[in-house]
Tab-separated table of N, CA and C in Angstrom:
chain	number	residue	atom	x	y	z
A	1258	UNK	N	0.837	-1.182	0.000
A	1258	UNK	CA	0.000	0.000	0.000
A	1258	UNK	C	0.882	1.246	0.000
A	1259	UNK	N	0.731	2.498	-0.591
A	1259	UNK	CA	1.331	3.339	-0.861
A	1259	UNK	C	0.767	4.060	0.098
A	1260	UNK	N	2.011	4.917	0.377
A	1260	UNK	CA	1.279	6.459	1.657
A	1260	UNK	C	0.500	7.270	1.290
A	1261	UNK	N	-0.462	7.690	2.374
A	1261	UNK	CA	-1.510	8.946	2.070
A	1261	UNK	C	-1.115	10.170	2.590
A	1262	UNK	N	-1.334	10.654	1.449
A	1262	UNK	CA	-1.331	12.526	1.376
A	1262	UNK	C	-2.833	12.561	2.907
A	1263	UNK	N	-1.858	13.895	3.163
A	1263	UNK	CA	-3.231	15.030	4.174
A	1263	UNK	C	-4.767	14.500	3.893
A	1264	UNK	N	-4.794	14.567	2.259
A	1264	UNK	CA	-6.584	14.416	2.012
A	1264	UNK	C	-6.894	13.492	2.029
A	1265	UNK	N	-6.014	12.819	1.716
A	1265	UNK	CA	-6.548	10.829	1.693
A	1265	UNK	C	-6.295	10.302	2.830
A	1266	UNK	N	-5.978	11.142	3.650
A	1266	UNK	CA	-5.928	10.269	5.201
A	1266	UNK	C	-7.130	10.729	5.825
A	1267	UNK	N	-7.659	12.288	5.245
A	1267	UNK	CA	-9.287	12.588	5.696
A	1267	UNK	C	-10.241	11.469	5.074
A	1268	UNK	N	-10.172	11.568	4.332
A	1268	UNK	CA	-11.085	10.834	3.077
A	1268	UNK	C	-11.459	9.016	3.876
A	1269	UNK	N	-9.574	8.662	4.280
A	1269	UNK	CA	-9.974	7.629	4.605
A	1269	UNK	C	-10.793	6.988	6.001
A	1270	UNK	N	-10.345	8.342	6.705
A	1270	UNK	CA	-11.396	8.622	8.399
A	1270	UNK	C	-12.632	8.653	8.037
A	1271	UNK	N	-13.118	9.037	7.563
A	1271	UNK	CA	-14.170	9.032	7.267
A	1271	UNK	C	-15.219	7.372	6.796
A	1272	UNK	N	-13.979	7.026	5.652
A	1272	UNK	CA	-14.554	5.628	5.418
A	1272	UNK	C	-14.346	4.477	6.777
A	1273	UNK	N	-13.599	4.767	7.385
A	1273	UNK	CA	-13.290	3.552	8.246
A	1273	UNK	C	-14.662	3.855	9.823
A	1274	UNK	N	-14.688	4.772	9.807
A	1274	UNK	CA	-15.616	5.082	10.684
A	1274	UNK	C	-17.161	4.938	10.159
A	1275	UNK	N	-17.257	4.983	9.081
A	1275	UNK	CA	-18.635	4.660	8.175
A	1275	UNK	C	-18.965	3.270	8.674
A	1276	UNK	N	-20.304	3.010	8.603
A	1276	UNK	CA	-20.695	1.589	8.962
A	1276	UNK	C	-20.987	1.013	7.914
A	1277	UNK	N	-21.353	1.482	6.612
A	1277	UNK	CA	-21.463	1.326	5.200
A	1277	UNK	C	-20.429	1.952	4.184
A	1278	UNK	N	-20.915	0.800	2.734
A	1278	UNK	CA	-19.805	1.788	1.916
A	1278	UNK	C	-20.565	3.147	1.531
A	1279	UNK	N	-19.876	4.742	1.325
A	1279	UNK	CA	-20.851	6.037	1.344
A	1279	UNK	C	-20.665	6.385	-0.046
A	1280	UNK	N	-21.179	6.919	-0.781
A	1280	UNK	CA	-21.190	7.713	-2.013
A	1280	UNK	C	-20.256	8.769	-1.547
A	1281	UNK	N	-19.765	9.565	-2.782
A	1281	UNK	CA	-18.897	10.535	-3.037
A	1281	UNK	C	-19.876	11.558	-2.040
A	1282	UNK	N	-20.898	12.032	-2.137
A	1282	UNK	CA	-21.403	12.938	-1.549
A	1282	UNK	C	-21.642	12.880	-0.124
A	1283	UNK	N	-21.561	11.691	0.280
A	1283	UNK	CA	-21.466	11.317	2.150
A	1283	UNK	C	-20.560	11.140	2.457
A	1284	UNK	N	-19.249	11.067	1.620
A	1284	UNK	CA	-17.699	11.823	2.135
A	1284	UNK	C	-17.457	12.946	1.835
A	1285	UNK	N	-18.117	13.989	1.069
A	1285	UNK	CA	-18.320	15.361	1.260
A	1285	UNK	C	-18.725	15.988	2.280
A	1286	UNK	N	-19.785	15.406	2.468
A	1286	UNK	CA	-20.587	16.121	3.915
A	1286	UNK	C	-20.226	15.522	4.891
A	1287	UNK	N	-19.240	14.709	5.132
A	1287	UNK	CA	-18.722	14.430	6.346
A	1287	UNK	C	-17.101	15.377	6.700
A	1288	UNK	N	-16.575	14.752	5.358
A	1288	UNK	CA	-15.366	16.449	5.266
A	1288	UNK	C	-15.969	17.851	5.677
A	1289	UNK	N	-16.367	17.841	4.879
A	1289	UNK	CA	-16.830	19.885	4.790
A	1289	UNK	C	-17.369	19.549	6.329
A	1290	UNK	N	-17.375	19.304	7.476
A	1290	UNK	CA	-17.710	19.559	8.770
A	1290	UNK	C	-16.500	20.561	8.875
A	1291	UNK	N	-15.240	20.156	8.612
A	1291	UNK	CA	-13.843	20.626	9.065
A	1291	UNK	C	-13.783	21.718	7.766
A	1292	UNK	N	-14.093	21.681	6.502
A	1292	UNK	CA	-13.154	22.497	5.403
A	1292	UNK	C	-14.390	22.345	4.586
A	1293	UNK	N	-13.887	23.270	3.635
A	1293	UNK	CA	-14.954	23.285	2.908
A	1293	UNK	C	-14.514	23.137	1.072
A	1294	UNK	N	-14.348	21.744	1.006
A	1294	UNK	CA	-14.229	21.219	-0.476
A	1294	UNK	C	-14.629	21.195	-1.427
A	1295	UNK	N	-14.959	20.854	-2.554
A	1295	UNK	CA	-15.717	20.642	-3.978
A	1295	UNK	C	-15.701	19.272	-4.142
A	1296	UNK	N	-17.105	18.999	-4.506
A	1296	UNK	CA	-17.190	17.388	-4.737
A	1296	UNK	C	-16.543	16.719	-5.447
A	1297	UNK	N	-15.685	17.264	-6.625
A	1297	UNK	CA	-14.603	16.949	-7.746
A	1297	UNK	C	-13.301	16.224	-7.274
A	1298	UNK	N	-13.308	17.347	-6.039
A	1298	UNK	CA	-11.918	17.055	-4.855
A	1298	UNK	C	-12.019	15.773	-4.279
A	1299	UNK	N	-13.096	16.256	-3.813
A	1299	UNK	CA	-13.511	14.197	-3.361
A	1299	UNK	C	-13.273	13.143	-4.112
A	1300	UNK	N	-14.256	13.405	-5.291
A	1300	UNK	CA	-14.355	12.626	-6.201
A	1300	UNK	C	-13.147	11.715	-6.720
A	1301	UNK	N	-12.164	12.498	-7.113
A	1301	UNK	CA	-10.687	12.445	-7.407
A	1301	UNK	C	-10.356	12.216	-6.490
A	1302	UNK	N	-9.731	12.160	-4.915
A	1302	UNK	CA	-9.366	11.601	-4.057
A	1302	UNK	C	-9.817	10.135	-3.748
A	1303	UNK	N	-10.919	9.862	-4.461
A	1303	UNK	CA	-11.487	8.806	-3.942
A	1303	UNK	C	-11.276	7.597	-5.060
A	1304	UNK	N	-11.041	8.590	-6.490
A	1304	UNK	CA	-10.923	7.480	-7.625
A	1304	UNK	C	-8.874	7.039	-7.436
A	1305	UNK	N	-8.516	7.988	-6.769
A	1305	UNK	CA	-6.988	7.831	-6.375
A	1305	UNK	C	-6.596	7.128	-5.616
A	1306	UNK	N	-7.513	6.723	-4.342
A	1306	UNK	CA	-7.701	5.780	-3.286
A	1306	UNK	C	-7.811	4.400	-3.881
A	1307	UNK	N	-8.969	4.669	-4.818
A	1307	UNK	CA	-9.132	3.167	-5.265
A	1307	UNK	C	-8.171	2.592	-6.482
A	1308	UNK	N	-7.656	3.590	-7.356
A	1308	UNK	CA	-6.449	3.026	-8.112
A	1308	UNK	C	-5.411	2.722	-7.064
A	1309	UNK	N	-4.909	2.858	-5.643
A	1309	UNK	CA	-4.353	2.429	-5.518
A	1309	UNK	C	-4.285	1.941	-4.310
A	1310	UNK	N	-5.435	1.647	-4.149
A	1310	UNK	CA	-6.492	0.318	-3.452
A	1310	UNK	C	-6.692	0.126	-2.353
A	1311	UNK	N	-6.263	1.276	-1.502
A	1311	UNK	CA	-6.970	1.405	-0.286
A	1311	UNK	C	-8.054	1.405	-0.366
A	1312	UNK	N	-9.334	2.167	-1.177
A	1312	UNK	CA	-10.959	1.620	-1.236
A	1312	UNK	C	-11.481	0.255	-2.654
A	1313	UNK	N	-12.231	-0.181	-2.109
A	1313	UNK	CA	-13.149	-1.072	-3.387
A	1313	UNK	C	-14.517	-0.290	-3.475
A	1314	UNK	N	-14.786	-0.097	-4.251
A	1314	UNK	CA	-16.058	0.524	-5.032
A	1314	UNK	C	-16.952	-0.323	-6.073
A	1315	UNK	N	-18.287	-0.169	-5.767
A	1315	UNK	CA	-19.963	-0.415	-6.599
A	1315	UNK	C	-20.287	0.253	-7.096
A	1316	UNK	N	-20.720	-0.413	-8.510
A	1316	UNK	CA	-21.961	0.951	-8.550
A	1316	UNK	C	-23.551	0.473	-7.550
A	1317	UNK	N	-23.849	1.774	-8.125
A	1317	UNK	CA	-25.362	1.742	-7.413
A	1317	UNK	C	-26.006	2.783	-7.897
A	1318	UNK	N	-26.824	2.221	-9.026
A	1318	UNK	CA	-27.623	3.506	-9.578
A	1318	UNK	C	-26.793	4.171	-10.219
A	1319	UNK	N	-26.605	5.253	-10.463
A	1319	UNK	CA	-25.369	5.514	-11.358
A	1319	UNK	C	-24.265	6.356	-10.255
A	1320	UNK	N	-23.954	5.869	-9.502
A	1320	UNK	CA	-22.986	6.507	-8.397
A	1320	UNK	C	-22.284	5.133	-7.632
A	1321	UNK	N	-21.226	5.453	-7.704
A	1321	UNK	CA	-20.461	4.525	-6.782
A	1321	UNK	C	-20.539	4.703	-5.407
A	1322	UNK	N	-20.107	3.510	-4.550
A	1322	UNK	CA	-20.305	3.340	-3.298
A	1322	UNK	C	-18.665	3.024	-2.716
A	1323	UNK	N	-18.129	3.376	-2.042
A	1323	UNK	CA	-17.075	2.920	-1.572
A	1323	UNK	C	-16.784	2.862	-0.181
A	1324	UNK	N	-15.959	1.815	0.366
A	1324	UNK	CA	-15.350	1.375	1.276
A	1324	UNK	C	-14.024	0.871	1.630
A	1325	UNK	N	-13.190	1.370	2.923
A	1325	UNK	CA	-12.381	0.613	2.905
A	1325	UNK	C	-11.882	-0.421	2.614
A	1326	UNK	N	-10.587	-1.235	2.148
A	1326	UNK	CA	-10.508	-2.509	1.796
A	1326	UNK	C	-9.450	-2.792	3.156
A	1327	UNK	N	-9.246	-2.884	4.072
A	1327	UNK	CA	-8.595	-3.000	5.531
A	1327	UNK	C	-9.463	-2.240	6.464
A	1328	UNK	N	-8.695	-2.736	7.015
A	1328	UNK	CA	-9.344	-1.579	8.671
A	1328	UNK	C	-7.970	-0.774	8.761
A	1329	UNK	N	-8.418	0.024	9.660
A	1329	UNK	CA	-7.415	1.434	10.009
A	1329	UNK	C	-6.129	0.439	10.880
A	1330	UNK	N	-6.636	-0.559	11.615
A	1330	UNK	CA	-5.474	-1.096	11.819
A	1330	UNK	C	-4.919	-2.162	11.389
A	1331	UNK	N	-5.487	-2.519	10.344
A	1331	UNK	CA	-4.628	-3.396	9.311
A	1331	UNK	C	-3.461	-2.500	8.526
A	1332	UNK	N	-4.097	-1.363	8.264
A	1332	UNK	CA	-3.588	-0.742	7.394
A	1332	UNK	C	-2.258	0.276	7.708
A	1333	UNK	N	-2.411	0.188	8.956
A	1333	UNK	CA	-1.519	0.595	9.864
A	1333	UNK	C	-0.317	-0.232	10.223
A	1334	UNK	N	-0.944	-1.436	10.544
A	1334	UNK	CA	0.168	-2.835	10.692
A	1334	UNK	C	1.046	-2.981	9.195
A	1335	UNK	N	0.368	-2.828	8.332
A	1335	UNK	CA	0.956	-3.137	6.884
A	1335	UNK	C	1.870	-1.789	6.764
A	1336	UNK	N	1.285	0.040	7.398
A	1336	UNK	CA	2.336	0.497	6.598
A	1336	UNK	C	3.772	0.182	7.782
A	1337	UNK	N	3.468	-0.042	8.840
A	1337	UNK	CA	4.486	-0.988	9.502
A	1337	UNK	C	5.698	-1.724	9.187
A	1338	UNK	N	4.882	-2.708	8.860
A	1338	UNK	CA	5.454	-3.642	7.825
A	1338	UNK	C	6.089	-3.407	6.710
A	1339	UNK	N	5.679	-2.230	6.151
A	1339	UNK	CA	6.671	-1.650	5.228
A	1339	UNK	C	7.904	-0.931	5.377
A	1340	UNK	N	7.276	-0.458	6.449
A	1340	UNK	CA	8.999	0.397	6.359
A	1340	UNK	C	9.967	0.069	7.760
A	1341	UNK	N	9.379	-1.469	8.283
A	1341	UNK	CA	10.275	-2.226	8.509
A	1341	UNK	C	11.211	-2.965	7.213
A	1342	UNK	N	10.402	-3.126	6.836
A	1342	UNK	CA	10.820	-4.109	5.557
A	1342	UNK	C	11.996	-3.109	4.864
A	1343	UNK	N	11.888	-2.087	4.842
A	1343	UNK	CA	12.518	-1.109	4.228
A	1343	UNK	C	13.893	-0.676	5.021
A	1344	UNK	N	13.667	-1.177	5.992
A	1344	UNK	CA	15.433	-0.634	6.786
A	1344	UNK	C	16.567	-1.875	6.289
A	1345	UNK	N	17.363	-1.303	6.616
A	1345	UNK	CA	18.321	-1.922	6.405
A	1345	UNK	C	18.982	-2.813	7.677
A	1346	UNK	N	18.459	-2.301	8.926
A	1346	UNK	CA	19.372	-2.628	9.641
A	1346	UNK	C	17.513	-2.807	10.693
A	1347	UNK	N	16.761	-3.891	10.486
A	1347	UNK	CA	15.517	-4.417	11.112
A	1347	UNK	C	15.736	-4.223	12.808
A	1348	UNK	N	17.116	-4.979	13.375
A	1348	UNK	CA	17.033	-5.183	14.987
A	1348	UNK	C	17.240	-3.664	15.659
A	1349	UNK	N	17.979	-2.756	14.888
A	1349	UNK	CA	18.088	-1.697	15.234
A	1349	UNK	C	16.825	-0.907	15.527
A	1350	UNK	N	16.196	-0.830	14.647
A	1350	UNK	CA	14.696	-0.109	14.123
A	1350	UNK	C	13.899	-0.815	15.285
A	1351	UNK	N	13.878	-2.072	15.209
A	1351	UNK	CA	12.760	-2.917	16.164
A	1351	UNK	C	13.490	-2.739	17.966
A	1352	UNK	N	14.765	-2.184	18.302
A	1352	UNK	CA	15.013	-2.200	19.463
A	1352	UNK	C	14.718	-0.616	19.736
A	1353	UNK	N	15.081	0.040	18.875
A	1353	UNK	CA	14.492	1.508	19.326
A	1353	UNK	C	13.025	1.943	19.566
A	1354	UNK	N	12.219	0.894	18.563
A	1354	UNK	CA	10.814	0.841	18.861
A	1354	UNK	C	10.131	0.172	20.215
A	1355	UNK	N	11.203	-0.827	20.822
A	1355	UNK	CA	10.610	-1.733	22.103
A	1355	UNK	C	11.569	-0.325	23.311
A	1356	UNK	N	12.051	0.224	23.149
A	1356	UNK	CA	12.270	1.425	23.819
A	1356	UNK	C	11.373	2.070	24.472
A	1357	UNK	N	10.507	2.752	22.910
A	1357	UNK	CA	9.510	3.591	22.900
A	1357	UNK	C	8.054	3.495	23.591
A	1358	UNK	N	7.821	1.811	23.459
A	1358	UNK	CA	6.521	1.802	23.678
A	1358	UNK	C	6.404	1.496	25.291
A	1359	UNK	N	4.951	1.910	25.714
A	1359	UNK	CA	4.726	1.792	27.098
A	1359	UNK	C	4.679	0.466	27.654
A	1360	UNK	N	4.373	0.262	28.902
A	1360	UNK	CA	4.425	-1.323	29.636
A	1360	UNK	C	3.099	-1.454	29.206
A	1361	UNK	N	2.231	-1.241	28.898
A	1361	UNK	CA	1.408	-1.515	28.326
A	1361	UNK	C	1.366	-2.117	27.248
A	1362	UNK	N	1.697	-1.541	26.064
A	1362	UNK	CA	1.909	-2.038	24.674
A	1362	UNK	C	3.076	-3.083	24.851
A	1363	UNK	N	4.154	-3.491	25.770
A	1363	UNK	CA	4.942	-4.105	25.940
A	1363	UNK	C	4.105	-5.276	26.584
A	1364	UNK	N	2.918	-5.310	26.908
A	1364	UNK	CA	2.506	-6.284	27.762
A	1364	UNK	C	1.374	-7.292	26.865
A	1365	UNK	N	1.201	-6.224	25.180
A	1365	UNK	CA	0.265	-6.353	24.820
A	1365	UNK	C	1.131	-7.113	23.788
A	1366	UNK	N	2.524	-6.632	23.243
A	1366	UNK	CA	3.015	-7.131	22.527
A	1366	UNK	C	3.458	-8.786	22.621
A	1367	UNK	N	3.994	-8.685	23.978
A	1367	UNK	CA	4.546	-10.255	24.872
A	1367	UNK	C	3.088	-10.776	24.580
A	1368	UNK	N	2.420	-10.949	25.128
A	1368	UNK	CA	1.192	-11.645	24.354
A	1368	UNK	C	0.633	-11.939	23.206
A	1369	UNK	N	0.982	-11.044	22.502
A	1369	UNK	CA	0.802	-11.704	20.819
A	1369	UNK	C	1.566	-12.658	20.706
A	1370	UNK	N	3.138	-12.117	21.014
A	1370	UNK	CA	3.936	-13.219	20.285
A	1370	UNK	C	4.235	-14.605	21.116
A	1371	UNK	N	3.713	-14.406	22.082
A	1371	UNK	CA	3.389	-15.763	22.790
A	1371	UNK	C	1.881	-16.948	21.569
A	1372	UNK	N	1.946	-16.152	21.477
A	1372	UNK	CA	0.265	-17.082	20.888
A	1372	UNK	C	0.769	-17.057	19.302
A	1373	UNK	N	1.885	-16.371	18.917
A	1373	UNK	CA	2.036	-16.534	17.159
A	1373	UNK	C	2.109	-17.836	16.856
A	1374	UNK	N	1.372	-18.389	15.966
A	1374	UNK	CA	1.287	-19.496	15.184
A	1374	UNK	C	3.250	-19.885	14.889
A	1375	UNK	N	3.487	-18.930	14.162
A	1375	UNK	CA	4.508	-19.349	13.218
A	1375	UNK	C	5.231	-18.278	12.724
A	1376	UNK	N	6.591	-18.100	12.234
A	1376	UNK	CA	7.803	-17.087	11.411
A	1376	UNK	C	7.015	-16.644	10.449
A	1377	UNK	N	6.798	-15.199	10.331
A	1377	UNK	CA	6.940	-14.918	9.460
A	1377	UNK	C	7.664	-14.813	7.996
């Protein structure tokens, strides 16, 4: 998955918090609470999303419907995963990160990897 710009990280709050997939115009009127856009803007943010596939889209009637294709924390774990994948030097990156996080997330983490199936 490729990174999101400012608008496509609005665009995508919006979808992940949706309980349905919304038309272009019910991610308008959920934006314009904060700013005040043009439906074109959307529109194009949203056909940009889905070329590069953070949303899947229907039609319906003659308007598309779209929705996330992850959840916010899949999608989060994956861009993760990427730019772990992307260092050069993984134990470094992954010891500065077990630094960072609280006894909490340290408590949450020891528990996942107690229960992992298997190596990635």
């Amino acid at each position: 998955m490729q990174r999101l710009g400012e608008l496509e990280a609005s665009v995508m709050d919006v979808l992940w918090d949706a309980a349905e997939p919304l038309r272009v115009r019910q991610v308008l009127e959920a934006i314009n609470r904060n700013r005040d856009l043009a439906y074109t803007t959307v529109m194009t943010v949203l056909d940009n999303l889905h070329r590069k596939e953070w949303v899947e889209r229907e039609m319906e009637n003659r308007a598309y419907r779209y929705r996330a294709v992850a959840t916010r924390e899949e999608a989060t774990a994956q861009s993760l995963r990427e730019l772990l994948d992307a260092s050069e030097d993984r134990e470094s990156v992954l010891l500065h990160f077990a630094r960072s996080v609280t006894e909490e997330e340290s408590d949450i983490l020891r528990r996942a990897l107690r229960r992992k199936p298997g190596k990635r």
